[in-house]
Structure formats: C-alpha cells, structure tokens
C-alpha cells in the first residue's frame, strides 16, 4: 500500500533547476491565461513582487487557487472580521478546520458547514456526495469523531426542467455517502425558488465530539519532520475546483465535469478510523484535509500556521492516472486525502497503523526553516514560493457597495394582500403552502438518521435534531446531557431585507433548538451570495454579515466556523441572498426533548406568544412570507417581521425550563406560512386534527393571525391539564410573553379553527406527495 521511501531526492541546499517560466511574449495569449486562472492584472503584479520574477505554470496555479474567492475570502474578509467569535464556551474559533465549543467539563463539540454548490449543479450526485465527504474530514481531522450530518438544499422552482433531476441526484448522493460512512443525517432543510433555477445550493454540516485535551490543528512545524500523504491516490478529478467555485456560470455553460470530484465513501470510512487511531496514539503533530485546492492549500496552510517552510517531492505522491503534470498533482481535488506532519522517530509506528487500515501513504516531503514551499517533480523545481507573503499579500477587497433603498411599509399593500387571501380562500392558500413546502419524508427516508444510536429526535420528529451524549471516557458526563442541532435560512426574507433577513436566519435556528428545550451555544455559517463585483450584491453580503453579527451578539451565540460561497449566479441571474446558519445547543434533560408534532392521545394545546400590549418591537408581517410568495403578491412595500430580542431571549430561557420541568409532548416554533400552517403540519404528521382557536387579538384580522409571520411564537402540547395549568402559572411571571390556550388535538383528521373547518384528509396526500420525483 505504501509508495514511501526513507529519503527525498533532494534537500533545500541542493534544489534542481527551476521549471520553465510562463511565456508572456504574446499579450493576447497571456491575458487569456490570466483570465482562465481568475487572476487580475493587479493581482499578477503582486505575484511578480512576491516572487521577484515571472512565475512557473505550477506557481500560477498555486496563486490562482490560494487567492481564489473560495480559499482567500478576498471580497468578504473585511466584513467577516466584524463577527463575534469568542465566548465562555468557545474552545477553537474561526481559522481552523472546524470550530469547537465546550459542552460539559472538557467534552466538546466540533462543527462546521460548507458549500458544494457549483459542483452539485454540474454533477449533482458526485457534487453532493463529495460535499458530505469534505465536511466530514474537516471535523475528524480536528480529532473529533463525527456523530451527525445535516444539510440545507435549495433548488429552482418545481416546474423547471432540471429541478427534479437535481433534487433526486443530490439527495441520493448525500444519502449514499453518509450511509456508507455510517454517520446519521439528522436534520436539514429543502426549499425551492426560481432564483436557484441555474444555481442550486448544497450546504453540508457535520458535528463531532472531542475531548478538549485531544484537539489537533493543521500545523507543519519542526525542521526535519516528515510530511506524509495519506488516503486515496491522486487523479485528475477536481482540478481547478476552487477556482471554478469562485466564478459565475454562464447562461449557456453549466461548467466542466472535470472540475467535479469523485467520492469513495468506503475510503472515507477507512481514513476516518485511521485518522482517529493515529491521533489517539499521539503519532501525528499536525494534519490537514486536502480539500479545496488539494495538496496546494493543505501544504501552504500548514506551513503558514507554523511559520515554517516545506520541501515537497511530487514524484512520491500516490497517483491513479498516468503522466500527470506537477500542475495537476498540486491542484487535483481528488477526495479522501490527508496531509500529516510526523516526527521521524514515530514513522515506523505510524506506518504500521496505516498498513492496518490498508490506506495508500507516502513520505512526500519534510519541514524546513526556509519559510518557503519548494516543490520538485521529475528533476525540476516546479514551485518556490514564500509562504508568508502568499498569505499576507493575498487580495483583500473593500468592494463598492450600493444598498437597495428601503421602502416604508404600505398599509394599502398589506390590505390588498389580505383581500386577495380572502378572495382565494384561507384553505386554498394553506393547501398551496403545504404543497410548496412539502413533506420532507421522501428526502430524509433516503438518509440513515439513527445509526450510532445517539439520535433522540430526528427528521421524522419535525423539528431540530436532538442527540444523546452517553459518555466520555476521559470526562464522564451527566447521562441526561444532550446536543440539539439545526440549520436554517429564509432567503425570501433576505431578498426583502438582507440585514434583518440574515438575523432571522440565526434566530430561526435558535428557535428550533429552543423548541426542543436546549440552550443555543454557537453558530457556523455558510454565506451563499451572487457576484460580489456587483455593488448591489456586495451590499447584500455586507448587510447579511452585519445582521448575523447583531443576532449572534443578542443571543450570545458566537460564530466559530463557516464558509463563504460567492458567484452563485448564472448569466445575469443571481440567487437570492442565502446566509445559511447551522447552530448547536446544549440540552440538559435530553430524555424530555419533545417532538414537533401532535399526539392525539395527549392534552391541551397552547401558544407561547408576545403579549398583545407588551409594547415590544414585534408585529405580524407579510414581507417575504409564504402567503405573499404563493399569491405572487410580493412587494417592496411589505416589511418582513421585526425582531424583539428581549422577547426572543425570554422565550428561549422559558422553554428550557418549561420542557425540563413540565415535559410537554410537542413543541414547535412557528415558521414560514404562519401559525395556521405550522399547526396543520403538526396534525398531518400524525394523522390527527385540532379543535380550538388561533385568533388571540380582537383588533387584528383573523386571516393575519393565521397566515402572516411573526415571532417569537411556539405551539406547545401538554401531556395533561395539570401540566398546562402549572406551566400557565409559571408563564404568568414572564415580562414579554404570554401562554394562551388554543385548544386540543383530536383523532379526526380535520381542523376546526374559530369556526373555520379544514379537511385534513384531503390535504394530507397533497402534502405527503409534493416532493416525490
């Protein structure tokens, strides 16, 4: 299995001659070369300053990858610096492969979310599968054992000829890869909008457990230490993947399949177990996943973090394709590969461990004190690049911003929409809402969500996922300790108000976690936007980051990891701003986590909501709402819901106590489509019904209370009348919220709300079959 040899063919003091430099004699051909590498003329001048000469072809590829939007965040870095990233529970913040926060004692959770959008549109099965593989490696290369996957998917309108194909293949790619590796997929989102017709979104998240004393980082330090390649052999798949992910699609070209990686989940499983085995035995100083930009990014990032240099011999790299060039070896994004930094005296023991797991491996270099990454191949020096300047002089743009002027809400627009709802009929609008969102069972049934026996609440339970944390050998924990995880974004909100919409994305994840009785801890983000060179889009990005920061400060949930995916645009059509938020929360009584669906056998149903006359910053709204979208009545004169942070934090705190002390059987935060839509979904999941009222305010039209959107609102079902009365007494002490009795779940499949009767038996098949492809 090994292609290693004990010594390299050269040393830093005896390097071969430099490979031929790029031919710049033809201005037209040279300009086309820079364009194909997404390097501007200004950036090229900086490259000349760093090198002191014209680059080789391999060096141009290195700069193209490392300075791509995907790797360098050159358009967003200046804004990302404003995010809150520290807190009492933060152990590792942004900058490493994954963020780490403390759960209990020294037991921690490592987590991160990343995008694989462009590859998934070009080749949906492999694009989605390798997205899962990549995010798994980001977590387990920290030394954490993955315990759960999540995903958030966006596709074009259902009538678009490519949507069903993309949905089917993306879901199959996610399911096949995660199931084979043996990591449960426990939660996620699927949504549709015309802005994704030419650019779907596939965002994947992984959560793992780790002890604080066993966290590993991506450093290559110690002169003379070995640089070791481990994992699948390198092929030509994925070359220029990072560069491709930093560019828009043209309207006529879906991209090149050669830029899409090919995954092998069985190799991933071996790499996962081998990595955790090596780390547990203390055989590795540092390690890094070969993700975007492959060997290039992993080697330069490891050297940069340690302030060291590397000498690499590409002749030692395991390959599966013939006659590969140095350029291809450096930029290939072949999957299931890791780069290690190892002390020579531990090599024999490490080699024995790798042989046990039957993984290809090779010593491909050593750590130097040159401060440069020097790469040789077939008797030539292919690259000789100073590490520090490559990082410190990377482009960092403060691009022009042109915010879209805000428009005050029009009372006429609001009333016109409500007249349209009444004309269409509440039941008809509800039916459209259910068909549009659809029961996600056809999606999550393709995922194994209980393997590993930690899943307490999975996708079938209708809310955020909940996982039981059984024990940790080094630091035993309370057997009631749990972890709740969620992903969320309402892109329609962000399209109306990028700043407030992004804050709502954070808030939605927090509400879902709170509805399970957990306390939100920290955030990972995946910021999906269009072309940052367009001032209006750059304004969406900066305002979105600002909104995330405001929400995370208000909720005390720092951002500890994340990813930026820009240029999600085809031709002149950009996606809606979609800042996806992944969140983790600590559950102190996991055995009491409720479901998010009704039980016909249980007791009273109540709604936790802001007090009618609380004076807080909240109101019902239709801006970005599902009702407005479905009736094609979206208007710049309709505001999205305002946020009252005092009410939100009070709800989160109260629900943690309520669920721990009074053990409700169901709790769900009110989401898109408003109170009535959320309640009907709770009925349909169990085939039961509801009888009661949902209009609590006499001076607000009932239709607005049913279908408009606001918050914080939660629907709660109690096990008994006594539990409800006790909870009601506890809620009487709240400053901003009230607990109002709504009614009760019934066995018959019908919904009787304030005299309005809705036939759930008729709606159920429409809802359940909406996502079948």
Short mmCIF file of N, CA and C in Angstrom, two decimals, residues 677-746:
data_model
loop_
_atom_site.label_atom_id
_atom_site.label_comp_id
_atom_site.label_asym_id
_atom_site.label_seq_id
_atom_site.Cartn_x
_atom_site.Cartn_y
_atom_site.Cartn_z
N UNK A 677 -50.40 27.34 9.29
CA UNK A 677 -49.61 26.37 8.51
C UNK A 677 -48.78 25.48 9.43
N UNK A 678 -48.15 26.07 10.43
CA UNK A 678 -47.33 25.28 11.35
C UNK A 678 -48.19 24.30 12.14
N UNK A 679 -49.35 24.75 12.58
CA UNK A 679 -50.23 23.88 13.35
C UNK A 679 -50.73 22.72 12.50
N UNK A 680 -51.12 22.98 11.25
CA UNK A 680 -51.61 21.92 10.38
C UNK A 680 -50.51 20.89 10.10
N UNK A 681 -49.28 21.33 9.94
CA UNK A 681 -48.18 20.39 9.74
C UNK A 681 -48.02 19.48 10.96
N UNK A 682 -48.25 20.01 12.16
CA UNK A 682 -48.17 19.20 13.38
C UNK A 682 -49.27 18.14 13.39
N UNK A 683 -50.41 18.47 12.80
CA UNK A 683 -51.52 17.50 12.70
C UNK A 683 -51.24 16.43 11.65
N UNK A 684 -50.82 16.86 10.47
CA UNK A 684 -50.66 15.93 9.35
C UNK A 684 -49.61 14.86 9.62
N UNK A 685 -48.59 15.19 10.38
CA UNK A 685 -47.52 14.23 10.65
C UNK A 685 -48.03 12.99 11.37
N UNK A 686 -49.07 13.16 12.20
CA UNK A 686 -49.60 12.04 12.97
C UNK A 686 -51.01 11.63 12.54
N UNK A 687 -51.55 12.30 11.51
CA UNK A 687 -52.88 11.95 11.03
C UNK A 687 -54.00 12.33 11.97
N UNK A 688 -53.74 13.30 12.85
CA UNK A 688 -54.78 13.73 13.78
C UNK A 688 -55.30 15.09 13.36
N UNK A 689 -56.13 15.71 14.21
CA UNK A 689 -56.70 17.01 13.90
C UNK A 689 -56.57 17.95 15.07
N UNK A 690 -57.28 19.09 14.98
CA UNK A 690 -57.21 20.11 16.02
C UNK A 690 -58.55 20.83 16.10
N UNK A 691 -58.92 21.19 17.30
CA UNK A 691 -60.12 21.99 17.50
C UNK A 691 -59.81 23.08 18.52
N UNK A 692 -60.07 24.33 18.13
CA UNK A 692 -59.81 25.43 19.04
C UNK A 692 -59.77 26.75 18.31
N UNK A 693 -58.93 27.66 18.80
CA UNK A 693 -58.83 28.99 18.19
C UNK A 693 -57.36 29.37 18.00
N UNK A 694 -57.14 30.22 16.99
CA UNK A 694 -55.81 30.74 16.74
C UNK A 694 -55.81 32.26 16.64
N UNK A 695 -56.96 32.86 16.81
CA UNK A 695 -57.03 34.33 16.81
C UNK A 695 -57.13 34.79 18.25
N UNK A 696 -56.08 35.46 18.70
CA UNK A 696 -55.99 35.86 20.10
C UNK A 696 -56.17 37.36 20.29
N UNK A 697 -56.15 38.12 19.20
CA UNK A 697 -56.23 39.57 19.30
C UNK A 697 -57.47 40.07 18.56
N UNK A 698 -58.35 40.74 19.26
CA UNK A 698 -59.59 41.20 18.66
C UNK A 698 -59.39 42.30 17.63
N UNK A 699 -58.32 43.08 17.76
CA UNK A 699 -58.13 44.21 16.85
C UNK A 699 -57.22 43.86 15.67
N UNK A 700 -56.91 42.58 15.48
CA UNK A 700 -56.11 42.13 14.34
C UNK A 700 -56.93 41.14 13.54
N UNK A 701 -57.06 41.33 12.21
CA UNK A 701 -57.85 40.40 11.39
C UNK A 701 -57.41 38.95 11.59
N UNK A 702 -58.37 38.05 11.64
CA UNK A 702 -58.05 36.64 11.87
C UNK A 702 -57.13 36.08 10.80
N UNK A 703 -57.34 36.46 9.54
CA UNK A 703 -56.51 35.94 8.45
C UNK A 703 -55.04 36.32 8.66
N UNK A 704 -54.80 37.50 9.25
CA UNK A 704 -53.42 37.92 9.52
C UNK A 704 -52.82 37.06 10.62
N UNK A 705 -53.59 36.74 11.63
CA UNK A 705 -53.10 35.89 12.71
C UNK A 705 -52.85 34.46 12.24
N UNK A 706 -53.57 34.03 11.20
CA UNK A 706 -53.41 32.68 10.67
C UNK A 706 -52.16 32.55 9.79
N UNK A 707 -51.97 33.48 8.83
CA UNK A 707 -51.03 33.28 7.74
C UNK A 707 -49.87 34.27 7.68
N UNK A 708 -49.97 35.40 8.37
CA UNK A 708 -48.83 36.31 8.42
C UNK A 708 -47.77 35.69 9.33
N UNK A 709 -46.58 36.26 9.32
CA UNK A 709 -45.47 35.68 10.07
C UNK A 709 -44.97 36.67 11.11
N UNK A 710 -44.60 36.16 12.27
CA UNK A 710 -44.16 36.99 13.39
C UNK A 710 -43.39 36.12 14.36
N UNK A 711 -42.97 36.71 15.44
CA UNK A 711 -42.29 35.89 16.43
C UNK A 711 -41.95 36.70 17.66
N UNK A 712 -41.56 36.02 18.73
CA UNK A 712 -41.46 34.57 18.83
C UNK A 712 -42.82 33.93 19.10
N UNK A 713 -43.10 32.84 18.39
CA UNK A 713 -44.32 32.07 18.65
C UNK A 713 -43.97 30.58 18.64
N UNK A 714 -44.54 29.87 19.59
CA UNK A 714 -44.32 28.43 19.71
C UNK A 714 -45.65 27.75 20.00
N UNK A 715 -45.89 26.62 19.33
CA UNK A 715 -47.07 25.81 19.60
C UNK A 715 -46.64 24.67 20.51
N UNK A 716 -47.34 24.52 21.65
CA UNK A 716 -46.93 23.55 22.67
C UNK A 716 -48.12 22.66 23.03
N UNK A 717 -47.89 21.36 23.08
CA UNK A 717 -48.92 20.43 23.54
C UNK A 717 -48.46 19.78 24.84
N UNK A 718 -49.33 19.81 25.83
CA UNK A 718 -49.01 19.26 27.15
C UNK A 718 -49.61 17.87 27.31
N UNK A 719 -49.03 17.10 28.21
CA UNK A 719 -49.49 15.73 28.43
C UNK A 719 -50.81 15.70 29.18
N UNK A 720 -51.07 16.74 29.98
CA UNK A 720 -52.28 16.72 30.79
C UNK A 720 -52.72 18.14 31.11
N UNK A 721 -53.94 18.26 31.61
CA UNK A 721 -54.48 19.55 32.03
C UNK A 721 -53.65 20.11 33.19
N UNK A 722 -53.26 19.24 34.08
CA UNK A 722 -52.47 19.68 35.24
C UNK A 722 -51.14 20.28 34.81
N UNK A 723 -50.48 19.65 33.83
CA UNK A 723 -49.21 20.18 33.33
C UNK A 723 -49.40 21.55 32.71
N UNK A 724 -50.49 21.70 31.95
CA UNK A 724 -50.76 23.00 31.33
C UNK A 724 -50.99 24.08 32.39
N UNK A 725 -51.78 23.77 33.40
CA UNK A 725 -52.08 24.75 34.44
C UNK A 725 -50.81 25.16 35.19
N UNK A 726 -49.93 24.19 35.44
CA UNK A 726 -48.68 24.51 36.11
C UNK A 726 -47.79 25.39 35.24
N UNK A 727 -47.74 25.07 33.94
CA UNK A 727 -46.96 25.88 33.00
C UNK A 727 -47.55 27.28 32.88
N UNK A 728 -48.88 27.37 32.91
CA UNK A 728 -49.55 28.66 32.82
C UNK A 728 -49.18 29.54 34.01
N UNK A 729 -49.11 28.93 35.16
CA UNK A 729 -48.73 29.67 36.37
C UNK A 729 -47.29 30.17 36.25
N UNK A 730 -46.41 29.32 35.73
CA UNK A 730 -45.02 29.72 35.55
C UNK A 730 -44.91 30.85 34.53
N UNK A 731 -45.71 30.77 33.46
CA UNK A 731 -45.66 31.79 32.41
C UNK A 731 -46.19 33.14 32.86
N UNK A 732 -46.98 33.15 33.92
CA UNK A 732 -47.55 34.42 34.40
C UNK A 732 -46.46 35.38 34.88
N UNK A 733 -45.28 34.87 35.14
CA UNK A 733 -44.18 35.71 35.61
C UNK A 733 -43.37 36.33 34.47
N UNK A 734 -43.70 35.96 33.23
CA UNK A 734 -42.95 36.47 32.08
C UNK A 734 -43.24 37.94 31.84
N UNK A 735 -42.23 38.66 31.40
CA UNK A 735 -42.39 40.10 31.16
C UNK A 735 -42.91 40.40 29.75
N UNK A 736 -42.49 39.60 28.77
CA UNK A 736 -42.78 39.94 27.38
C UNK A 736 -43.71 38.94 26.69
N UNK A 737 -43.93 37.80 27.30
CA UNK A 737 -44.66 36.71 26.64
C UNK A 737 -45.86 36.29 27.45
N UNK A 738 -46.79 35.62 26.75
CA UNK A 738 -47.92 35.00 27.44
C UNK A 738 -48.17 33.63 26.83
N UNK A 739 -48.69 32.73 27.66
CA UNK A 739 -49.05 31.39 27.23
C UNK A 739 -50.57 31.35 27.12
N UNK A 740 -51.07 31.16 25.90
CA UNK A 740 -52.51 31.21 25.66
C UNK A 740 -53.02 29.84 25.24
N UNK A 741 -54.10 29.42 25.84
CA UNK A 741 -54.70 28.14 25.45
C UNK A 741 -55.31 28.28 24.06
N UNK A 742 -55.00 27.31 23.18
CA UNK A 742 -55.52 27.33 21.82
C UNK A 742 -56.63 26.30 21.63
N UNK A 743 -56.48 25.12 22.20
CA UNK A 743 -57.47 24.07 22.02
C UNK A 743 -56.88 22.72 22.34
N UNK A 744 -57.24 21.72 21.54
CA UNK A 744 -56.70 20.38 21.77
C UNK A 744 -56.63 19.60 20.47
N UNK A 745 -55.73 18.65 20.45
CA UNK A 745 -55.64 17.74 19.30
C UNK A 745 -56.77 16.73 19.38
N UNK A 746 -57.32 16.36 18.21
CA UNK A 746 -58.41 15.39 18.15
C UNK A 746 -58.04 14.27 17.19
#
